[in-house]
């Protein structure tokens, strides 16, 4: 009798042990998830629109806000499941992310590309899988435009034209339009749409002005640290010969200003050189308000709602625009140039106030 009791007790203990092991294994092995939970998860995922978003990285204040706009828009509360990937400024990471999205059979792929070229193969794979691809911010240069469904973002060449047109008008208003003007261009990431457009806007203007000289152009990679490093090098080479520092985003401008002031020069309309920038972030407009940045041309980062509008139209079977530019402003420290004209179109220039800078959401 005692042996039978001992044997029964041992069997009971073994059952408890196996039960405990099965309970622990579900955290590391999806196959052991209890069957009762599976229907809930499946039902939940069917109700959500799955969006895979490959972001360039987090190289600037603008990019951080752009990411937050996407995350807040494509939330579970709004009816979405967002699969987010930070590419850390590497195209190969984005290509791998897109292939991962395809394997996960997402409903939509959103891509903010590092550079314009090199996307044909992976976007063809997404097309073959029947997954619409929406490009945001930077453009892609592909052999077949049907490889993506829509693009939404800024007209970067127009941004460059706006900045150059303002500089022309500003120099005329100051009576300096006949003076020699030496410019340095701290470019963005080479090959990115913003860099290509903003650089072209400046270069075209330089060709049209015999008194303008582009002393140098070199990439600051859209970062504050690189912007400072590049400006330090330019100051060693050109010193007080520089009249205009054309920075292709706010973070580069912040770094350039730090380098200029550390070298003993003064920025601003009454200083040794003026700084021009792009993006018009909250911090950028604050520097425009205090005169460290003389002109700041806007690039709106709030793409989440715009992409959602496209997805909603596609969900309802509507045809969407292939390209959609966003409207953006021009902000200056002073008011000598109330507006500029480009290709027959007038664009107002807004003098930054404390209220305007304080109210900037990004």
C-alpha positions as a printed Julia matrix, in Angstrom:
362×3 Matrix{Float64}:
   0.0    0.0     0.0
   2.79   2.4     0.95
   4.57   1.76   -2.38
   1.4    2.44   -4.34
   0.91   5.72   -2.45
   4.5    6.75   -3.13
   4.13   5.9    -6.83
   0.89   7.89   -7.09
   2.55  10.85   -5.4
   5.45  10.71   -7.85
   3.1   10.69  -10.85
   1.23  13.66   -9.41
   4.5   15.59   -8.98
   5.54  14.79  -12.55
   2.23  16.13  -13.86
   2.75  19.36  -11.92
   6.3   19.66  -13.3
   5.21  19.24  -16.94
   2.4   21.71  -16.44
   4.84  24.28  -15.04
   7.3   23.76  -17.91
   4.54  24.24  -20.46
   3.47  27.43  -18.71
   6.97  28.96  -18.85
   7.72  28.03  -22.47
   4.99  30.26  -23.97
   7.13  33.38  -23.37
   9.89  32.2   -25.68
   7.99  29.95  -28.08
   5.0   31.35  -29.92
   3.86  27.82  -30.77
   3.05  27.09  -27.14
   0.69  30.08  -26.71
  -2.57  28.81  -25.18
  -5.23  28.07  -27.81
  -7.79  30.18  -25.95
  -5.73  33.35  -26.6
  -5.18  32.8   -30.32
  -8.69  33.63  -31.55
  -8.61  36.97  -29.7
  -5.27  37.97  -31.27
  -6.35  36.87  -34.74
  -9.63  38.74  -34.53
  -7.85  41.82  -33.28
  -5.27  41.81  -36.09
  -8.0   41.41  -38.72
  -9.63  44.6   -37.49
  -6.42  46.62  -37.85
  -4.76  47.94  -40.99
  -1.11  46.92  -40.84
   1.42  49.53  -41.95
   5.14  48.85  -42.24
   7.15  52.08  -42.01
  10.86  52.26  -42.84
  12.29  55.53  -41.52
  15.66  56.97  -42.53
  16.8   57.31  -38.92
  16.91  60.06  -36.31
  19.56  62.4   -37.71
  17.74  65.65  -36.99
  15.01  67.37  -35.0
  12.88  67.35  -38.15
  13.22  63.58  -38.5
  12.27  62.99  -34.86
   9.05  64.95  -35.31
   8.37  63.19  -38.61
   8.63  59.81  -36.87
   6.35  60.89  -34.04
   3.77  62.13  -36.56
   3.69  58.68  -38.15
   3.56  56.82  -34.84
   0.77  58.95  -33.4
  -1.28  58.69  -36.59
  -0.9   54.95  -37.16
  -1.79  53.91  -33.63
  -3.93  51.0   -32.51
  -6.5   53.49  -31.2
  -6.84  54.85  -34.75
  -7.28  51.38  -36.23
  -3.73  50.53  -37.26
  -0.9   48.22  -36.39
   2.38  50.01  -37.12
   5.56  48.02  -37.68
   8.31  50.62  -37.38
  11.91  50.25  -38.55
  14.74  52.73  -37.97
  17.25  52.3   -40.81
  20.0   54.3   -39.08
  20.77  56.15  -42.34
  21.59  52.9   -44.2
  19.8   51.93  -47.4
  20.62  48.26  -46.96
  18.7   48.31  -43.68
  15.68  49.77  -45.44
  15.76  47.14  -48.18
  15.9   44.4   -45.53
  13.0   46.05  -43.66
  10.83  46.2   -46.78
  11.46  42.51  -47.46
  10.51  41.77  -43.87
   7.28  43.76  -44.29
   6.5   41.71  -47.41
   7.04  38.45  -45.5
   4.71  39.7   -42.76
   2.08  40.48  -45.42
   1.46  44.04  -44.25
  -1.36  46.0   -45.89
   0.76  49.03  -46.78
   4.45  49.89  -46.9
   5.55  53.46  -46.17
   9.11  54.37  -47.09
  11.13  57.49  -46.25
  14.15  56.65  -48.44
  17.75  57.41  -47.51
  18.63  58.21  -51.12
  16.72  58.39  -54.41
  18.3   55.49  -56.31
  18.62  51.72  -55.8
  14.98  50.8   -55.13
  13.78  49.06  -58.31
  14.34  45.47  -57.19
  12.79  45.6   -53.74
   9.87  47.76  -54.82
   9.17  45.27  -57.62
   9.01  42.59  -54.93
   6.44  44.64  -53.03
   4.43  45.19  -56.22
   4.5   41.45  -57.0
   3.18  40.83  -53.49
   0.31  43.24  -54.14
   1.32  45.66  -51.37
   0.91  49.4   -52.12
   4.03  51.47  -51.36
   3.72  55.1   -50.28
   6.88  57.21  -50.45
   7.23  60.1   -47.98
   9.63  63.04  -47.72
  12.46  62.11  -50.09
  11.68  60.85  -53.6
  12.75  57.62  -55.31
  14.21  57.5   -58.81
  12.95  54.25  -60.37
  12.65  52.95  -63.93
   8.92  52.31  -63.53
   6.72  54.73  -61.58
   4.15  51.98  -61.02
   6.54  50.49  -58.45
   5.09  52.92  -55.91
   1.52  54.06  -55.41
   1.97  57.64  -54.23
   4.47  60.14  -52.92
   3.88  62.98  -50.47
   6.42  65.55  -49.36
   8.11  68.86  -50.07
   9.2   70.52  -53.3
  12.85  70.72  -52.32
  14.02  72.52  -55.45
  11.35  75.15  -54.9
  12.61  75.5   -51.31
  16.07  76.21  -52.69
  14.66  78.7   -55.2
  12.78  80.48  -52.42
  15.93  80.86  -50.32
  17.96  82.12  -53.29
  15.21  84.55  -54.36
  15.06  85.93  -50.84
  18.85  86.42  -50.77
  18.66  88.33  -54.05
  15.86  90.57  -52.73
  17.58  91.04  -49.37
  20.84  92.19  -50.98
  18.94  94.63  -53.21
  17.05  96.04  -50.22
  20.37  96.52  -48.39
  22.0   98.16  -51.41
  24.51  95.33  -51.72
  23.32  93.69  -54.92
  26.43  94.85  -56.81
  28.82  93.64  -54.09
  30.69  90.35  -54.36
  28.94  87.74  -52.22
  30.87  84.66  -51.11
  28.73  81.66  -50.21
  29.46  78.27  -48.65
  26.93  75.45  -48.92
  26.72  72.91  -46.09
  24.8   70.24  -47.94
  22.58  67.5   -46.58
  23.13  63.77  -47.08
  24.41  63.45  -50.64
  21.82  61.83  -52.9
  18.86  62.65  -50.66
  16.04  64.53  -52.4
  16.29  67.47  -49.99
  20.01  67.81  -50.69
  19.56  67.55  -54.45
  16.76  70.12  -54.6
  18.19  72.65  -52.16
  21.66  72.46  -53.71
  20.23  72.92  -57.21
  18.17  75.94  -56.13
  21.34  77.64  -54.9
  23.58  76.58  -57.79
  21.1   77.83  -60.41
  20.93  81.21  -58.65
  24.73  81.49  -58.46
  24.88  80.98  -62.24
  22.44  83.85  -62.68
  24.4   86.29  -60.49
  27.88  87.27  -61.67
  28.65  88.77  -58.26
  27.79  85.59  -56.35
  30.6   83.09  -55.77
  30.1   79.6   -54.36
  33.35  79.12  -52.45
  32.64  75.54  -51.36
  29.98  72.91  -50.95
  30.39  69.9   -48.68
  28.02  67.62  -46.81
  27.04  68.14  -43.21
  24.9   64.96  -43.38
  21.92  66.86  -41.91
  23.45  66.62  -38.4
  24.53  69.27  -35.92
  27.86  67.6   -35.15
  28.84  67.3   -38.8
  27.59  70.8   -39.52
  29.91  72.16  -36.84
  32.83  70.07  -38.06
  32.38  71.21  -41.65
  32.03  74.87  -40.66
  35.2   74.72  -38.59
  37.05  73.47  -41.65
  35.51  76.11  -43.92
  36.48  78.89  -41.5
  40.07  77.67  -41.43
  40.13  77.79  -45.22
  38.17  80.97  -45.95
  37.81  82.87  -42.65
  36.1   86.25  -42.93
  35.8   85.94  -46.72
  32.53  84.08  -46.13
  29.43  86.25  -46.39
  26.63  83.66  -46.49
  26.41  80.2   -44.89
  23.72  78.21  -46.69
  22.81  75.27  -44.43
  20.48  72.65  -45.85
  18.7   72.01  -42.53
  18.36  73.5   -39.05
  20.63  71.05  -37.28
  23.51  71.85  -39.63
  22.81  75.54  -38.97
  23.01  75.03  -35.19
  26.41  73.35  -35.58
  27.65  75.99  -38.03
  26.63  78.83  -35.7
  28.48  77.17  -32.8
  31.62  76.95  -34.96
  31.33  80.54  -36.2
  30.88  81.99  -32.72
  33.64  79.82  -31.28
  35.98  81.21  -33.92
  35.18  84.75  -32.78
  32.88  85.79  -35.6
  29.38  87.19  -35.29
  26.36  85.86  -37.19
  23.39  87.96  -38.3
  22.53  90.97  -40.45
  24.87  93.2   -38.43
  27.54  90.53  -38.1
  30.32  89.02  -40.16
  28.14  86.53  -42.06
  24.5   85.52  -42.32
  23.21  81.98  -41.9
  20.36  80.6   -44.02
  18.59  77.39  -43.12
  15.75  74.99  -43.96
  13.08  73.11  -41.95
  11.78  75.86  -39.63
  11.63  73.69  -36.55
  10.75  75.23  -33.19
  14.45  75.57  -32.34
  15.18  76.86  -35.84
  12.56  79.58  -35.59
  13.87  80.51  -32.14
  17.3   81.11  -33.69
  15.61  83.07  -36.47
  13.81  85.2   -33.88
  17.08  86.07  -32.16
  18.82  86.79  -35.46
  21.31  83.94  -35.54
  19.51  82.47  -38.54
  18.53  85.23  -40.96
  16.25  83.16  -43.19
  14.56  79.83  -42.52
  12.61  78.11  -45.31
   9.96  75.7   -44.06
   9.86  71.94  -44.61
   6.8   70.48  -42.88
   7.46  67.1   -41.17
   3.88  66.22  -40.19
   3.37  63.55  -42.83
   1.32  61.09  -40.77
  -2.12  62.61  -41.48
  -1.26  63.04  -45.17
  -0.28  59.38  -45.54
  -3.39  58.29  -43.65
  -5.55  60.29  -46.07
  -3.98  58.35  -48.95
  -4.56  55.02  -47.21
  -8.18  55.85  -46.46
  -8.75  56.74  -50.11
  -7.15  53.49  -51.24
  -9.23  51.54  -48.73
 -12.4   53.03  -50.22
 -11.28  52.29  -53.78
 -10.5   55.86  -54.79
  -7.71  56.89  -57.15
  -5.02  58.93  -55.41
  -2.66  61.59  -56.74
   0.72  60.18  -57.74
   2.53  63.15  -56.2
   1.34  65.65  -53.64
   3.4   68.62  -52.51
   2.72  70.25  -49.16
   2.43  74.02  -48.76
   5.25  75.62  -46.82
   6.25  79.1   -45.67
   9.32  81.32  -45.52
  10.44  82.92  -42.25
  12.94  85.73  -41.72
  14.55  87.67  -38.89
  13.83  91.06  -40.45
  11.14  92.5   -42.7
  13.01  94.16  -45.57
  11.65  91.5   -47.96
   7.86  91.09  -47.54
   7.53  88.64  -50.43
   9.38  87.02  -53.31
   8.28  85.95  -56.79
   9.25  82.68  -58.48
   8.0   81.73  -61.93
   5.27  84.35  -61.66
   4.03  83.17  -58.26
   4.24  85.38  -55.15
   5.35  83.79  -51.88
   4.98  85.8   -48.66
   7.93  86.09  -46.27
   6.91  86.11  -42.59
   8.94  87.93  -39.97
   9.26  85.66  -36.95
   7.63  86.84  -33.71
   7.76  85.42  -30.2
   4.24  84.11  -30.52
   4.95  82.43  -33.85
   8.07  80.71  -32.54
   6.33  79.64  -29.33
   3.35  78.19  -31.17
   5.41  76.04  -33.52
   4.31  72.47  -32.81
   7.59  70.95  -33.97
